CSV table of C-alpha atoms in Angstrom, one decimal:
chain,number,residue,atom,x,y,z
A,1,UNK,CA,-15.4,60.9,43.3
A,2,UNK,CA,-12.8,63.4,44.6
A,3,UNK,CA,-9.2,63.8,42.9
A,4,UNK,CA,-7.6,61.5,45.6
A,5,UNK,CA,-9.9,58.6,44.7
A,6,UNK,CA,-9.2,59.1,40.9
A,7,UNK,CA,-5.6,59.2,41.6
A,8,UNK,CA,-5.8,55.9,43.7
A,9,UNK,CA,-7.7,54.3,40.9
A,10,UNK,CA,-5.2,55.4,38.2
A,11,UNK,CA,-2.3,54.2,40.5
A,12,UNK,CA,-3.9,50.6,41.2
A,13,UNK,CA,-4.8,50.3,37.4
A,14,UNK,CA,-1.2,51.3,36.4
A,15,UNK,CA,0.4,48.4,38.4
A,16,UNK,CA,-2.5,45.8,37.8
A,17,UNK,CA,-3.5,46.1,34.1
A,18,UNK,CA,-1.6,42.8,33.0
A,19,UNK,CA,-3.7,41.0,35.4
A,20,UNK,CA,-6.9,42.1,33.6
A,21,UNK,CA,-5.2,40.9,30.2
A,22,UNK,CA,-4.4,37.5,31.8
A,23,UNK,CA,-8.1,37.2,33.2
A,24,UNK,CA,-9.4,38.0,29.7
A,25,UNK,CA,-7.1,35.4,28.0
A,26,UNK,CA,-8.2,32.7,30.5
A,27,UNK,CA,-12.0,33.2,30.3
A,28,UNK,CA,-11.7,33.1,26.6
A,29,UNK,CA,-9.6,29.7,26.8
A,30,UNK,CA,-12.2,28.2,29.3
A,31,UNK,CA,-15.2,29.2,27.1
A,32,UNK,CA,-13.4,27.9,24.1
A,33,UNK,CA,-12.8,24.5,25.9
A,34,UNK,CA,-16.2,24.2,27.2
A,35,UNK,CA,-17.6,24.8,23.6
A,36,UNK,CA,-15.3,22.2,22.2
A,37,UNK,CA,-16.2,19.5,24.7
A,38,UNK,CA,-20.0,20.2,24.4
A,39,UNK,CA,-19.9,20.1,20.6
A,40,UNK,CA,-17.5,17.3,20.1
A,41,UNK,CA,-18.2,15.2,17.0
A,42,UNK,CA,-19.4,11.6,18.0
A,43,UNK,CA,-16.9,8.8,17.2
A,44,UNK,CA,-19.5,7.2,14.7
A,45,UNK,CA,-19.6,10.5,12.6
A,46,UNK,CA,-15.9,10.5,12.1
A,47,UNK,CA,-13.7,8.1,10.2
A,48,UNK,CA,-9.8,7.9,10.7
A,49,UNK,CA,-7.7,5.8,8.4
A,50,UNK,CA,-4.1,4.9,9.2
A,51,UNK,CA,-2.2,4.5,5.8
A,52,UNK,CA,1.2,3.1,5.4
A,53,UNK,CA,2.3,5.3,2.6
A,54,UNK,CA,1.4,8.9,1.6
A,55,UNK,CA,-1.7,10.5,1.1
A,56,UNK,CA,-1.4,12.4,-2.2
A,57,UNK,CA,-4.7,14.2,-2.3
A,58,UNK,CA,-6.2,14.6,1.0
A,59,UNK,CA,-8.8,17.0,0.1
A,60,UNK,CA,-10.4,14.8,-2.6
A,61,UNK,CA,-10.3,11.7,-0.2
A,62,UNK,CA,-12.0,13.7,2.5
A,63,UNK,CA,-14.5,15.3,0.3
A,64,UNK,CA,-15.4,12.1,-1.6
A,65,UNK,CA,-15.8,10.0,1.6
A,66,UNK,CA,-17.9,12.9,3.3
A,67,UNK,CA,-20.1,12.9,0.2
A,68,UNK,CA,-20.3,9.1,0.0
A,69,UNK,CA,-21.5,8.6,3.6
A,70,UNK,CA,-23.3,11.9,4.0
A,71,UNK,CA,-26.6,9.8,4.3
A,72,UNK,CA,-25.1,7.9,7.4
A,73,UNK,CA,-24.1,11.2,9.0
A,74,UNK,CA,-20.4,11.2,8.6
A,75,UNK,CA,-19.0,14.7,9.4
A,76,UNK,CA,-15.3,14.3,9.7
A,77,UNK,CA,-12.4,12.3,7.9
A,78,UNK,CA,-8.9,12.2,9.0
A,79,UNK,CA,-5.7,10.3,7.8
A,80,UNK,CA,-2.5,9.4,9.4
A,81,UNK,CA,0.0,8.6,6.9
A,82,UNK,CA,3.6,7.4,7.5
A,83,UNK,CA,6.1,5.3,5.4
A,84,UNK,CA,7.0,2.0,6.6
A,85,UNK,CA,10.6,2.8,6.4
A,86,UNK,CA,10.3,5.7,8.7
A,87,UNK,CA,11.9,5.3,11.9
A,88,UNK,CA,8.8,6.3,13.9
A,89,UNK,CA,6.5,3.8,12.0
A,90,UNK,CA,6.0,1.4,14.8
A,91,UNK,CA,5.5,4.2,17.2
A,92,UNK,CA,2.9,5.7,15.0
A,93,UNK,CA,1.3,2.4,14.3
A,94,UNK,CA,1.1,1.4,17.9
A,95,UNK,CA,-0.2,4.9,19.4
A,96,UNK,CA,-2.0,6.5,16.6
A,97,UNK,CA,-3.0,3.6,14.6
A,98,UNK,CA,-4.3,1.3,17.3
A,99,UNK,CA,-5.9,4.0,19.5
A,100,UNK,CA,-7.6,6.2,17.0
A,101,UNK,CA,-7.9,4.7,13.7
A,102,UNK,CA,-10.9,2.9,12.2
A,103,UNK,CA,-9.1,1.3,9.3
A,104,UNK,CA,-5.5,0.6,9.3
A,105,UNK,CA,-3.9,-0.2,5.8
A,106,UNK,CA,-0.6,-2.0,6.4
A,107,UNK,CA,1.6,-4.0,4.3
A,108,UNK,CA,2.0,-7.7,4.5
A,109,UNK,CA,5.5,-7.9,5.7
A,110,UNK,CA,4.5,-5.5,8.7
A,111,UNK,CA,1.6,-7.5,9.5
A,112,UNK,CA,3.7,-10.6,9.5
A,113,UNK,CA,6.1,-9.1,12.0
A,114,UNK,CA,3.3,-7.9,14.4
A,115,UNK,CA,3.2,-10.3,17.4
A,116,UNK,CA,-0.3,-9.3,18.6
A,117,UNK,CA,-3.4,-8.6,16.7
A,118,UNK,CA,-5.3,-7.7,20.0
A,119,UNK,CA,-6.4,-4.4,18.3
A,120,UNK,CA,-7.8,-6.0,15.1
A,121,UNK,CA,-11.3,-7.3,14.5
A,122,UNK,CA,-11.5,-10.9,13.5
A,123,UNK,CA,-13.1,-11.2,10.1
A,124,UNK,CA,-16.1,-13.4,9.9
A,125,UNK,CA,-17.5,-15.4,6.9
A,126,UNK,CA,-19.5,-12.4,5.9
A,127,UNK,CA,-16.4,-10.2,5.5
A,128,UNK,CA,-13.9,-12.4,3.9
A,129,UNK,CA,-15.9,-14.7,1.7
A,130,UNK,CA,-15.4,-12.9,-1.7
A,131,UNK,CA,-12.0,-11.0,-0.8
A,132,UNK,CA,-8.4,-11.8,-0.7
A,133,UNK,CA,-7.6,-11.8,3.0
A,134,UNK,CA,-4.8,-11.6,5.3
A,135,UNK,CA,-4.7,-14.9,7.4
A,136,UNK,CA,-2.4,-15.6,10.6
A,137,UNK,CA,-2.8,-18.6,12.7
A,138,UNK,CA,-6.0,-19.5,10.9
A,139,UNK,CA,-7.4,-16.3,11.9
A,140,UNK,CA,-8.5,-13.8,9.2
A,141,UNK,CA,-7.6,-10.1,10.1
A,142,UNK,CA,-7.5,-8.0,6.9
A,143,UNK,CA,-8.8,-7.5,3.4
A,144,UNK,CA,-6.5,-6.9,0.6
A,145,UNK,CA,-6.7,-3.3,-0.8
A,146,UNK,CA,-7.3,-2.8,-4.4
A,147,UNK,CA,-4.6,-0.2,-5.2
A,148,UNK,CA,-6.4,0.8,-8.5
A,149,UNK,CA,-9.3,1.9,-6.6
A,150,UNK,CA,-7.3,4.3,-4.2
A,151,UNK,CA,-4.4,5.4,-6.5
A,152,UNK,CA,-6.3,8.6,-6.9
A,153,UNK,CA,-5.9,9.4,-3.2
A,154,UNK,CA,-2.8,7.8,-1.9
A,155,UNK,CA,0.5,6.1,-2.7
A,156,UNK,CA,1.0,2.6,-1.0
A,157,UNK,CA,4.1,0.6,-0.8
A,158,UNK,CA,4.8,-1.7,-3.6
A,159,UNK,CA,3.9,-5.0,-1.9
A,160,UNK,CA,0.4,-6.0,-0.9
A,161,UNK,CA,-1.3,-4.0,1.6
A,162,UNK,CA,-4.3,-5.0,3.8
A,163,UNK,CA,-7.1,-3.1,5.5
A,164,UNK,CA,-7.4,-4.1,9.0
A,165,UNK,CA,-10.6,-3.0,10.9
A,166,UNK,CA,-9.9,-1.7,14.5
A,167,UNK,CA,-11.9,-3.6,16.9
A,168,UNK,CA,-12.5,-0.6,19.0
A,169,UNK,CA,-14.0,1.4,16.3
A,170,UNK,CA,-17.5,2.7,16.4
A,171,UNK,CA,-17.7,2.4,12.7
A,172,UNK,CA,-18.1,-1.3,12.4
A,173,UNK,CA,-21.8,-1.9,12.6
A,174,UNK,CA,-22.9,-5.0,14.3
A,175,UNK,CA,-19.2,-5.8,15.2
A,176,UNK,CA,-18.7,-2.7,17.2
A,177,UNK,CA,-18.6,-2.8,21.1
A,178,UNK,CA,-21.9,-1.0,21.0
A,179,UNK,CA,-23.4,-2.6,18.0
A,180,UNK,CA,-25.4,-0.4,15.7
A,181,UNK,CA,-26.1,-1.4,12.1
A,182,UNK,CA,-26.3,2.2,10.9
A,183,UNK,CA,-22.7,3.2,12.1
A,184,UNK,CA,-20.9,1.0,9.5
A,185,UNK,CA,-18.7,3.5,7.4
A,186,UNK,CA,-15.6,1.7,8.1
A,187,UNK,CA,-17.1,-1.7,7.4
A,188,UNK,CA,-18.6,-0.3,4.0
A,189,UNK,CA,-15.3,1.3,3.0
A,190,UNK,CA,-13.3,-1.8,3.3
A,191,UNK,CA,-15.7,-3.8,1.2
A,192,UNK,CA,-15.6,-0.9,-1.4
A,193,UNK,CA,-11.8,-0.8,-1.5
A,194,UNK,CA,-11.3,-4.5,-1.0
A,195,UNK,CA,-9.8,-6.6,-3.6
A,196,UNK,CA,-12.0,-9.5,-4.8
A,197,UNK,CA,-10.7,-13.0,-4.9
């Protein structure tokens, strides 16, 4: 390589070096995206809870639930918490709650104001027989939460709150769109946290 070729390479590199950085960043982002897509946790191994109120001890809640359901393959627990007097409550409920939560903890007054329960799993006799339930138009939609059982993890509103199962959840066992008895983490949890009649 002669001196003229070396000068040409230096001259080209002098003006194009930002392009190499951009290419390196793009390649890194693409590889990261591919890795995330390939190694995404299946929905039946995650549990999302929509909470009307505040999660006071998120770490304990997550670690206790992961430990409780480790035999069932639970790998991720997430929460969405918002106060019922927040101006964005209805938006959070309808977008994040209906679309991504397995269990929705909603106060009775908010349930009564809902015009549609299309997101909710209608409870059958196996689920409501021994629990305090929320009923609307002769259909049972939620089990009352026993606040004593969850006070370590969350602060709920002062009124009665009910746990409503999302009908699109993969964690409701035989009631799921693709029934699988083993994938019933949400179903088991509402039975554990439910207030008995």
